[in-house]
mmCIF file of C-alpha atoms in Angstrom:
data_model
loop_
_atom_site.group_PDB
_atom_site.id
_atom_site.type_symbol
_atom_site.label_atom_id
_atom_site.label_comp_id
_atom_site.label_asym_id
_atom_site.label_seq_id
_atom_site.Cartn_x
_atom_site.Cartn_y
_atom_site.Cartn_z
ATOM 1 C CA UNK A 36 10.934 -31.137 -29.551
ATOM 2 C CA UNK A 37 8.937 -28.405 -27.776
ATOM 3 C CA UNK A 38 11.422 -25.400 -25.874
ATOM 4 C CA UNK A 39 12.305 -26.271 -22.262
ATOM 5 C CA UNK A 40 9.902 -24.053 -19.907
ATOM 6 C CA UNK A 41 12.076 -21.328 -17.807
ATOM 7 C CA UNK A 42 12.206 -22.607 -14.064
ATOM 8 C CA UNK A 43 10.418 -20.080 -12.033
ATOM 9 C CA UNK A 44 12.773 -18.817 -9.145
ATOM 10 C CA UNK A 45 12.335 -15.587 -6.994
ATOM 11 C CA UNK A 46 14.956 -12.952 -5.452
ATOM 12 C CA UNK A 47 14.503 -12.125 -2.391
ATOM 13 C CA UNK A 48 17.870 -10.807 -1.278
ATOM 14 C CA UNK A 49 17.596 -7.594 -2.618
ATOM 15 C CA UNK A 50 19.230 -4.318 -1.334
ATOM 16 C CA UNK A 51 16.724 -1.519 -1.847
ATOM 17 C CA UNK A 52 19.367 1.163 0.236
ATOM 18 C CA UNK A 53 15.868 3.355 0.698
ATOM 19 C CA UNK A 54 15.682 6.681 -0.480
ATOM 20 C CA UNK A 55 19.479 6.427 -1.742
ATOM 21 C CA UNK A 56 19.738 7.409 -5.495
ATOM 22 C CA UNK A 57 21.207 3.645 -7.080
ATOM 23 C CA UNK A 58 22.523 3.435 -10.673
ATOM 24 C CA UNK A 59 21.271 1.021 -12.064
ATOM 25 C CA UNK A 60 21.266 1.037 -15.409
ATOM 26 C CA UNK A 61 23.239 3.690 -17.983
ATOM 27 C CA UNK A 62 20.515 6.764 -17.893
ATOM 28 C CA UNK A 63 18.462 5.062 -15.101
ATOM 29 C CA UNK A 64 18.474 5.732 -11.461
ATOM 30 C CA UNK A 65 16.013 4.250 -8.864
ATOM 31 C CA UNK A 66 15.035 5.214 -5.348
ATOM 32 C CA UNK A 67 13.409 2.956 -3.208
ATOM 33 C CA UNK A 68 10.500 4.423 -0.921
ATOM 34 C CA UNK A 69 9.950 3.773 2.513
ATOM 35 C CA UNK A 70 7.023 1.472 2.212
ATOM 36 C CA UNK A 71 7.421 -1.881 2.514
ATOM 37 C CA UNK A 72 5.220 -4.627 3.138
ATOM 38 C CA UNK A 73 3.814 -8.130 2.219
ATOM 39 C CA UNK A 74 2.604 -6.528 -1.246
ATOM 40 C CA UNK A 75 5.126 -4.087 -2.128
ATOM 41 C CA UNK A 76 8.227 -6.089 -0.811
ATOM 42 C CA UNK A 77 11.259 -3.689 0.093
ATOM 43 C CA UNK A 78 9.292 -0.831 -1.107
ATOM 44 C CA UNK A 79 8.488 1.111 -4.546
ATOM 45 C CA UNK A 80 10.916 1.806 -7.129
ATOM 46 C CA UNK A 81 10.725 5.117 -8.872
ATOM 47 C CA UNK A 82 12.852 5.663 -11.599
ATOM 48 C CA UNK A 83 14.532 8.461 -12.704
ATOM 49 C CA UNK A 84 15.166 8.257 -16.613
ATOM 50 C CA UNK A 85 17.717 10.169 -18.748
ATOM 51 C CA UNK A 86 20.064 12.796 -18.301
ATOM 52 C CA UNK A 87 18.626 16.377 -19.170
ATOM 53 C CA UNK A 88 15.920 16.738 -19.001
ATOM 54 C CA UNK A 89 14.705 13.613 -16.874
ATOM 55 C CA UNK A 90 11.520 11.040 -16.435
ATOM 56 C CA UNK A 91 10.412 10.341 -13.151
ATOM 57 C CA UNK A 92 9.014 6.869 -13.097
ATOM 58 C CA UNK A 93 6.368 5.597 -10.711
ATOM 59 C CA UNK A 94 7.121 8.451 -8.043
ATOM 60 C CA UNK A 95 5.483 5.865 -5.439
ATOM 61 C CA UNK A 96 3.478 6.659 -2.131
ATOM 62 C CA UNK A 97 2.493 9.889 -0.249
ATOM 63 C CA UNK A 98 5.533 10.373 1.806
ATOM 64 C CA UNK A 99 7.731 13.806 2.833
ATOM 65 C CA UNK A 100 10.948 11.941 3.213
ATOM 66 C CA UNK A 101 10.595 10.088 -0.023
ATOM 67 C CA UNK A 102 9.826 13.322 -2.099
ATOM 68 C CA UNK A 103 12.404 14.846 -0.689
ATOM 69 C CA UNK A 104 14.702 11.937 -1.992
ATOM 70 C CA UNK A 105 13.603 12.517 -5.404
ATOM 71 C CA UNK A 106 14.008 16.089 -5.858
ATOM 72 C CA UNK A 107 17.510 15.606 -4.088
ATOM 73 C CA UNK A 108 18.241 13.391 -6.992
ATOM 74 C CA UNK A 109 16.821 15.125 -9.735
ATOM 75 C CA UNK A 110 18.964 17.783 -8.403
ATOM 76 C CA UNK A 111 17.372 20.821 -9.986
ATOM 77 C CA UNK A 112 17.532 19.365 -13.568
ATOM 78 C CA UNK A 113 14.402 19.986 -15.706
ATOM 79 C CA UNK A 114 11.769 17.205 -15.577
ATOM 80 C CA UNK A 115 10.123 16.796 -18.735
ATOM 81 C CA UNK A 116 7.060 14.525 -17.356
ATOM 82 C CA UNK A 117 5.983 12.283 -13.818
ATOM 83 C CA UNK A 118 5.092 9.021 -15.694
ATOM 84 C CA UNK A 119 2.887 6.019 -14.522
ATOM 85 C CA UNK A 120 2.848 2.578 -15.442
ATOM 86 C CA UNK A 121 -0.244 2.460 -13.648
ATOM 87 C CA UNK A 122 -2.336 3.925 -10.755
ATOM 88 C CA UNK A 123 -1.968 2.231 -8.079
ATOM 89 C CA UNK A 124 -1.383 4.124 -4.747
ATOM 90 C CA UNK A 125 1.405 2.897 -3.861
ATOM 91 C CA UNK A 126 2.869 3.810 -7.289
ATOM 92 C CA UNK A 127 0.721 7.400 -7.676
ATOM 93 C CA UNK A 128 0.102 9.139 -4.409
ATOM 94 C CA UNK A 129 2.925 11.096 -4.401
ATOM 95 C CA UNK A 130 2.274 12.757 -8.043
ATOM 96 C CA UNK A 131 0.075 16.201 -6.919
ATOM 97 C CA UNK A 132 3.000 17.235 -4.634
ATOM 98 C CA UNK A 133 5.527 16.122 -6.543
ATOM 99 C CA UNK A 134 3.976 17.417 -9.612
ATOM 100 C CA UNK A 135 3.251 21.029 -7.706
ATOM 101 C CA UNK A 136 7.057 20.502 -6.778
ATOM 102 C CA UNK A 137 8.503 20.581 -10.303
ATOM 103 C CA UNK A 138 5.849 21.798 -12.605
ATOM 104 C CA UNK A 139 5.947 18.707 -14.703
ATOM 105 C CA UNK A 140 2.899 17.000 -16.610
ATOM 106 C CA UNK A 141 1.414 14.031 -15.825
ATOM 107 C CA UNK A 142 1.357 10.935 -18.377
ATOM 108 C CA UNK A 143 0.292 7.431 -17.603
ATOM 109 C CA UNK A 144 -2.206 4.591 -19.567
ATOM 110 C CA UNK A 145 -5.523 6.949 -18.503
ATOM 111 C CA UNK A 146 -7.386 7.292 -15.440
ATOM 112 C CA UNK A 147 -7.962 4.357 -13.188
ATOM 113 C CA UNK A 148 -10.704 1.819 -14.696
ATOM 114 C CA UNK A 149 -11.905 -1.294 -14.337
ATOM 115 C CA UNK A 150 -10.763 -4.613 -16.339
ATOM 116 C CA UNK A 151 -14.605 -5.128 -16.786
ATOM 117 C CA UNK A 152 -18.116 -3.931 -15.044
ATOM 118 C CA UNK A 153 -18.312 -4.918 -11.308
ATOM 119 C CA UNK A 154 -21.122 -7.591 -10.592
ATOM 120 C CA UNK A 155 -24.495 -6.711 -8.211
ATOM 121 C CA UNK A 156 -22.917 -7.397 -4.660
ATOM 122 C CA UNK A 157 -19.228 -7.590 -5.915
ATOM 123 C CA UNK A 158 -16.712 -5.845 -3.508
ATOM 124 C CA UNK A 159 -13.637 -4.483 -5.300
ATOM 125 C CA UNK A 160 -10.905 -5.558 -3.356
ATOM 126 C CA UNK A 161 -8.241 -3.312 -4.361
ATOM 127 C CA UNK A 162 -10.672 -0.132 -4.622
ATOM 128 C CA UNK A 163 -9.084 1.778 -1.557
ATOM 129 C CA UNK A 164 -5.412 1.304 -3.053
ATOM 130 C CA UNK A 165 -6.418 2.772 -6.170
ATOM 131 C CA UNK A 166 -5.601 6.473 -7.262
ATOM 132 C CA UNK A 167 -9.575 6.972 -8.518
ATOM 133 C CA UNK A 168 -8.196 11.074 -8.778
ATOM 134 C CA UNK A 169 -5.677 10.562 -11.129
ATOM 135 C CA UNK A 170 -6.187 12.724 -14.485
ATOM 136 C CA UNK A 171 -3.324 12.527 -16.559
ATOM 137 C CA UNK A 172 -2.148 15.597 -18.937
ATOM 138 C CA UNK A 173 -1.253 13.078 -21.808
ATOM 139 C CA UNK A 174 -2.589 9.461 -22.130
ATOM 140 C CA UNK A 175 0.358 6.943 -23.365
ATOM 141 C CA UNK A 176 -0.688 4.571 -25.824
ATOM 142 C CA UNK A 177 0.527 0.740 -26.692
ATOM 143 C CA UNK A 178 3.197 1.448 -29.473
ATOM 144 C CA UNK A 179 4.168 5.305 -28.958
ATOM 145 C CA UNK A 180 7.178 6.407 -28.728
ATOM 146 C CA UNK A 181 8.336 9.216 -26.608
ATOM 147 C CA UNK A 182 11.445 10.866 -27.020
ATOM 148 C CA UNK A 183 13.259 13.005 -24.088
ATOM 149 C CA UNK A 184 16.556 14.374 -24.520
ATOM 150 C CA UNK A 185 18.766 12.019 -25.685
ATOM 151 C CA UNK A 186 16.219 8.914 -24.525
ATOM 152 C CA UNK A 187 13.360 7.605 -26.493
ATOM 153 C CA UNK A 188 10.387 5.789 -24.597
ATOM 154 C CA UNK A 189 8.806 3.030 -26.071
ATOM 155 C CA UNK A 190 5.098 2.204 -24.520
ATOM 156 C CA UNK A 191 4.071 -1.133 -23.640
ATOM 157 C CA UNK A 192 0.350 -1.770 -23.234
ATOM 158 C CA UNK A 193 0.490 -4.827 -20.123
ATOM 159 C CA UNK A 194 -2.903 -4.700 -18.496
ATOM 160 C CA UNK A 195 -3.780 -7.326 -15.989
ATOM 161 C CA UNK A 196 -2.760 -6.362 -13.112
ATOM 162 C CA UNK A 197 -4.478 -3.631 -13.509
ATOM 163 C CA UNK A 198 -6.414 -2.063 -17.088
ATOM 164 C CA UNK A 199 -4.207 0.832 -17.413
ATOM 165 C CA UNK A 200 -0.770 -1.112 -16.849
ATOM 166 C CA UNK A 201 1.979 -0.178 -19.082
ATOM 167 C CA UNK A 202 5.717 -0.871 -19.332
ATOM 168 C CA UNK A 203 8.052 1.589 -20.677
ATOM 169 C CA UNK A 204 11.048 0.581 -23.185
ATOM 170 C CA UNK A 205 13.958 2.596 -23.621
ATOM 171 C CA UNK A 206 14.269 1.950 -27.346
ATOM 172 C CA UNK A 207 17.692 0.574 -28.654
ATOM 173 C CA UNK A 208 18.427 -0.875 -25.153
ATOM 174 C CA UNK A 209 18.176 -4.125 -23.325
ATOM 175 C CA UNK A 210 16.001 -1.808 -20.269
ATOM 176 C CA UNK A 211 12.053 -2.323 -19.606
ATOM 177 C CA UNK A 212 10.935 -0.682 -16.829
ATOM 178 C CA UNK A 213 7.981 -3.599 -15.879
ATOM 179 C CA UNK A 214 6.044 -1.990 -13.220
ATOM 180 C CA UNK A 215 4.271 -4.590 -11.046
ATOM 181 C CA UNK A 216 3.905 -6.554 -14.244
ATOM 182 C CA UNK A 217 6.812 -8.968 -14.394
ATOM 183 C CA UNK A 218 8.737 -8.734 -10.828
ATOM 184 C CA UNK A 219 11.273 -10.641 -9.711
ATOM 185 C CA UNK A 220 10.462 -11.344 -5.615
ATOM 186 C CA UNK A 221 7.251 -13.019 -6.293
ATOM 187 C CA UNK A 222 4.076 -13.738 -8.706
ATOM 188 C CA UNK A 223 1.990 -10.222 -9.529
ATOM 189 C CA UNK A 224 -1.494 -10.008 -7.983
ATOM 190 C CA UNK A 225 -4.385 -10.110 -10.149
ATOM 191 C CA UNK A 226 -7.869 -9.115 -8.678
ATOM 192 C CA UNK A 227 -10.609 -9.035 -10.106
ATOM 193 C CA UNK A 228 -12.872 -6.881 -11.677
ATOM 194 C CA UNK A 229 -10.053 -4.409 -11.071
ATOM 195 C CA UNK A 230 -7.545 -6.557 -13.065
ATOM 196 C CA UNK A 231 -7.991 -9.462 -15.578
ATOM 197 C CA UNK A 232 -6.201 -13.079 -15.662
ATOM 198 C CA UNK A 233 -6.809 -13.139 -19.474
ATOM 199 C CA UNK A 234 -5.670 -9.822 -19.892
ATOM 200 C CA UNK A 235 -2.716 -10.401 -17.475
ATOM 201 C CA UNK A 236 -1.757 -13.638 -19.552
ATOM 202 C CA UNK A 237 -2.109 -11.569 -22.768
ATOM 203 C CA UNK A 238 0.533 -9.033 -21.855
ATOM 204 C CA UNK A 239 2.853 -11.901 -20.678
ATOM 205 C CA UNK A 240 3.079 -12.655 -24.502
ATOM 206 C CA UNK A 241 3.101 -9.751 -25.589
ATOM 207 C CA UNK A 242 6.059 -8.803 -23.490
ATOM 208 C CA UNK A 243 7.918 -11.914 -24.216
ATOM 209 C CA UNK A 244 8.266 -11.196 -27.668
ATOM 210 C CA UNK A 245 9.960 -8.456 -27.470
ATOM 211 C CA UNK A 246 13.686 -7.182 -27.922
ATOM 212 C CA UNK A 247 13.776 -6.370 -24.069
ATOM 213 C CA UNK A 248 16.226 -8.764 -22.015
ATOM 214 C CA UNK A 249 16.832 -7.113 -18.767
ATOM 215 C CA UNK A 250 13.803 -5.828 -16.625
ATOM 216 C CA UNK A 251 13.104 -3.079 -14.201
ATOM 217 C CA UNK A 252 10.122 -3.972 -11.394
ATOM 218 C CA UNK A 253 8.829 -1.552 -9.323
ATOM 219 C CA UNK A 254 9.626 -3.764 -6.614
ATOM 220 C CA UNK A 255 12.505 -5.683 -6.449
ATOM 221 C CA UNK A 256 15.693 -5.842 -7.950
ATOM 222 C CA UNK A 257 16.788 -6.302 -11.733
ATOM 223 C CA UNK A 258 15.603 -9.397 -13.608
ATOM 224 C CA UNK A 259 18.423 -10.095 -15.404
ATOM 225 C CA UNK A 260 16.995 -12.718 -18.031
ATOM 226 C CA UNK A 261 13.524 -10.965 -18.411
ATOM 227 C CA UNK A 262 12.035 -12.992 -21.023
ATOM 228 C CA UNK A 263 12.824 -16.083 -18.948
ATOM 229 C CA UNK A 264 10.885 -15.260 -16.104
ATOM 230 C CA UNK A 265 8.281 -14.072 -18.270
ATOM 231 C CA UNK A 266 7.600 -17.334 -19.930
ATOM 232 C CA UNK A 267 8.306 -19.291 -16.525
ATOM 233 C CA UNK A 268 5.030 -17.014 -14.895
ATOM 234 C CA UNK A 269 3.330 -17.928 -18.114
ATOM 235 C CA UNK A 270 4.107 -21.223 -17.004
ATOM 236 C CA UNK A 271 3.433 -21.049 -13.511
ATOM 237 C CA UNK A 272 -0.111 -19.316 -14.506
ATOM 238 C CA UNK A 273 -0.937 -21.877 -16.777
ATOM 239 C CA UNK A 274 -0.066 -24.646 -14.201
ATOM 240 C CA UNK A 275 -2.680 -23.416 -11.581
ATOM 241 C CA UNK A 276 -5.201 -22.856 -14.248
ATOM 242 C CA UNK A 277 -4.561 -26.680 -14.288
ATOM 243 C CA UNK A 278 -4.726 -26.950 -10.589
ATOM 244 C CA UNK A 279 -7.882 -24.840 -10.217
ATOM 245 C CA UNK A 280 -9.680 -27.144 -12.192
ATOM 246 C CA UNK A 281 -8.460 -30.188 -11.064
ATOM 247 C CA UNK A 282 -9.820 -29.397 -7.551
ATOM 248 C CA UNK A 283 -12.981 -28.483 -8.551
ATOM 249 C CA UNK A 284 -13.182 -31.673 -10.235
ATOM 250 C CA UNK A 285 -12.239 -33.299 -6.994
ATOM 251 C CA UNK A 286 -14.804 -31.486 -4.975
ATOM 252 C CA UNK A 287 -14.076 -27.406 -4.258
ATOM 253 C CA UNK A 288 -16.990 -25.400 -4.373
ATOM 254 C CA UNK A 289 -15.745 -22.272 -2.960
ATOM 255 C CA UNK A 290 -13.000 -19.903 -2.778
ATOM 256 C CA UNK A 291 -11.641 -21.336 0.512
ATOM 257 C CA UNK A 292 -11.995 -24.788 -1.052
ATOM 258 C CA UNK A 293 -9.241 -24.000 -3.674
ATOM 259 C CA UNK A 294 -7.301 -21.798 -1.463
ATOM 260 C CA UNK A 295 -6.820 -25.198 1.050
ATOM 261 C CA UNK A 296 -6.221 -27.495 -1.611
ATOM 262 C CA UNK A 297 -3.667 -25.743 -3.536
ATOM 263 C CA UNK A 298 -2.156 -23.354 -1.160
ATOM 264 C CA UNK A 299 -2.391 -25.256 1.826
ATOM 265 C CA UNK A 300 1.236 -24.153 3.826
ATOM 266 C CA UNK A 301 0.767 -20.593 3.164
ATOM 267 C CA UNK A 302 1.349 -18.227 5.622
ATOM 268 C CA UNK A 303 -1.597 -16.169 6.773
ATOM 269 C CA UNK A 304 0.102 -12.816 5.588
ATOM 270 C CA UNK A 305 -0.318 -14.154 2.240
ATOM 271 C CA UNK A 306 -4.044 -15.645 2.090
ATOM 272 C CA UNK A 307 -5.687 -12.645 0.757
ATOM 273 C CA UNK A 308 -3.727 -12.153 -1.973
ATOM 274 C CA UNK A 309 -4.102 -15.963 -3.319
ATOM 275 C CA UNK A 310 -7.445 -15.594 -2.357
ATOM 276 C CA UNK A 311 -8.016 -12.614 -5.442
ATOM 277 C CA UNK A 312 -6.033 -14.314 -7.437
ATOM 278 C CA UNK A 313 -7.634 -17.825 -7.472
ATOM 279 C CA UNK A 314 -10.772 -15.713 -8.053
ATOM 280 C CA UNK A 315 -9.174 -14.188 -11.445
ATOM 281 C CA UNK A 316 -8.248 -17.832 -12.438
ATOM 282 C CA UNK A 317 -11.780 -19.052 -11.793
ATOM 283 C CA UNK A 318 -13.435 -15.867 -13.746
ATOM 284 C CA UNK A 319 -10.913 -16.790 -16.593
ATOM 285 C CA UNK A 320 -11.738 -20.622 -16.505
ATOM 286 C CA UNK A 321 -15.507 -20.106 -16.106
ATOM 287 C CA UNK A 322 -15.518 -17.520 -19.066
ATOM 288 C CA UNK A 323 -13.660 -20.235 -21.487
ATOM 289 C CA UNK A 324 -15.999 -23.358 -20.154
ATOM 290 C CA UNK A 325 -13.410 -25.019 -18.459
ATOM 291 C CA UNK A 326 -15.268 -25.148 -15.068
ATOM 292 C CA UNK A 327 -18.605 -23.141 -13.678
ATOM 293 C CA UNK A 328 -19.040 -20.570 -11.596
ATOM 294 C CA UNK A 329 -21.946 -18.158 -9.956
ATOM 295 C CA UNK A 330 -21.652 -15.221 -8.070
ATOM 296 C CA UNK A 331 -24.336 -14.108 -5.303
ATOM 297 C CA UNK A 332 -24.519 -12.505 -2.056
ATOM 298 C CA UNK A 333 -22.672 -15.430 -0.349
ATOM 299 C CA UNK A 334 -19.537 -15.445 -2.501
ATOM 300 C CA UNK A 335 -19.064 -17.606 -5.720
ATOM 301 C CA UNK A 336 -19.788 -21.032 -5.887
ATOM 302 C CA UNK A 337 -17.602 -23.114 -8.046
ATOM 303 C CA UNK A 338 -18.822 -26.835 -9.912
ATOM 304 C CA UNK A 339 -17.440 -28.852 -12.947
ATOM 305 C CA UNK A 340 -18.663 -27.504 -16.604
ATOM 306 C CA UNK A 341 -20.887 -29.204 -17.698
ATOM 307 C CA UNK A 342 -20.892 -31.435 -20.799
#
């Protein structure tokens, strides 16, 4: 008898207390910036990681009051390195001050790339909220382990969301900091060429076999039975691969075909991220033969495979 599938559900009643230094975890602090908004919820989580000397996790967007906030709770204790789990800029913009701040190196998955080669007349739509600048001092790879202090850091290749995506482990705990990877307050966003729906659905597995039962999302709260919601988005992806081609069997040609047929309630707010992501499902349906797609100055153009 095949394992019961995870229900999907989503917190929304979370308490970021912004800019307030918030136990969370033994060793792990996070401070919520001042940013939020339809894609980053309450606002970004940074993390603060360890004792002495500390991590600072994801140290989020370009603001005074929010870097302030973090070196009021680092509270002159040596930082041994500003670490990404990716470069987006709501996650990265604040690294050069903060960096110039406490004279700590810079280590995240590599610079910021693309999931694959953008197309003649593609338009990235995620290009101005990535950190293209970003050079790290060391580049973290799938498998390494990093130890600070008293804390050792276990890297977690999850691209998808974006290539250079990782998750950090604190080895010999429950704790994985997820990034935008796994979140609790909604789905992640996955546009393409700058992410990858195969990739993303990879990482998903890869994550869910792991030791790692309570997550930490850059947005949102704690995900108290991680590997449950990662199987249930597993699900939930796999369910509007499903839907995506059902509806082009029933007709869609288009982008705005799917997006009316399967999401037809949502509010406008929301659109243009279901829009990118319906386009990763149909580049990771097309690319497996499950439906057909072209891509031209007009937009893509979706039809049944053929047989």
């Amino acid at each position: 008898m095949p394992a019961r599938t995870p229900e999907l559900r989503f917190n929304t009643q979370f308490d970021a207390r912004t800019g307030e230094p918030t136990g969370v975890a033994p060793g792990i602090v996070r401070v919520t910036a001042p940013n939020a908004g339809p894609y980053t919820f309450r606002g970004t989580n940074s993390f603060l990681v360890g004792s002495a000397p500390v991590v600072v996790v994801d140290p989020g967007p370009d603001d005074s009051g929010h870097l302030k906030a973090l070196l009021d709770a680092i509270g002159g204790r040596r930082v041994a390195a500003i670490l990404l789990t990716h470069t987006h800029l709501d996650h990265s913009a604040l690294v050069p001050r903060l960096k110039a701040a406490l004279g700590a190196p810079v280590w995240s998955g590599g610079r910021h790339r693309l999931s694959r080669p953008q197309r003649l007349f593609e338009i990235n739509p995620v290009g101005r909220e990535s950190d293209w600048r970003h050079v790290p001092d060391r580049v973290l790879k799938h498998g390494e382990r990093v130890v600070v202090g008293d804390t050792a850091l276990e890297v977690v290749a999850t691209p998808g969301h974006c290539a250079n995506h990782i998750a950090i482990g604190l080895a010999g705990t429950p704790w994985l900091l997820t990034g935008d990877h796994i979140m609790g307050w909604n789905s992640t966003l996955v546009a393409v060429p700058d992410g990858s729906m195969a990739d993303y659905l990879g990482a998903l597995e890869r994550v869910i076999g792991l030791d790692y039962l309570h997550y930490l999302p850059a947005h949102g709260g704690e995900i108290a039975n991680g590997p449950d919601q990662a199987r249930a988005l597993l699900a939930h992806r796999q369910a509007r691969n499903r839907q995506v081609v059902a509806a082009v069997g029933q007709g869609a040609r288009s982008i705005g075909d799917l997006l009316a047929r399967i999401y037809p309630d949502l509010a406008p707010p929301l659109r243009g991220a279901a829009r990118m992501t319906l386009r990763a499902h149909v580049e990771y349906l097309a690319d497996r033969g499950l439906i057909g797609a072209t891509h031209g100055v007009a937009g893509m153009v979706v039809f049944p495979a053929s047989n």
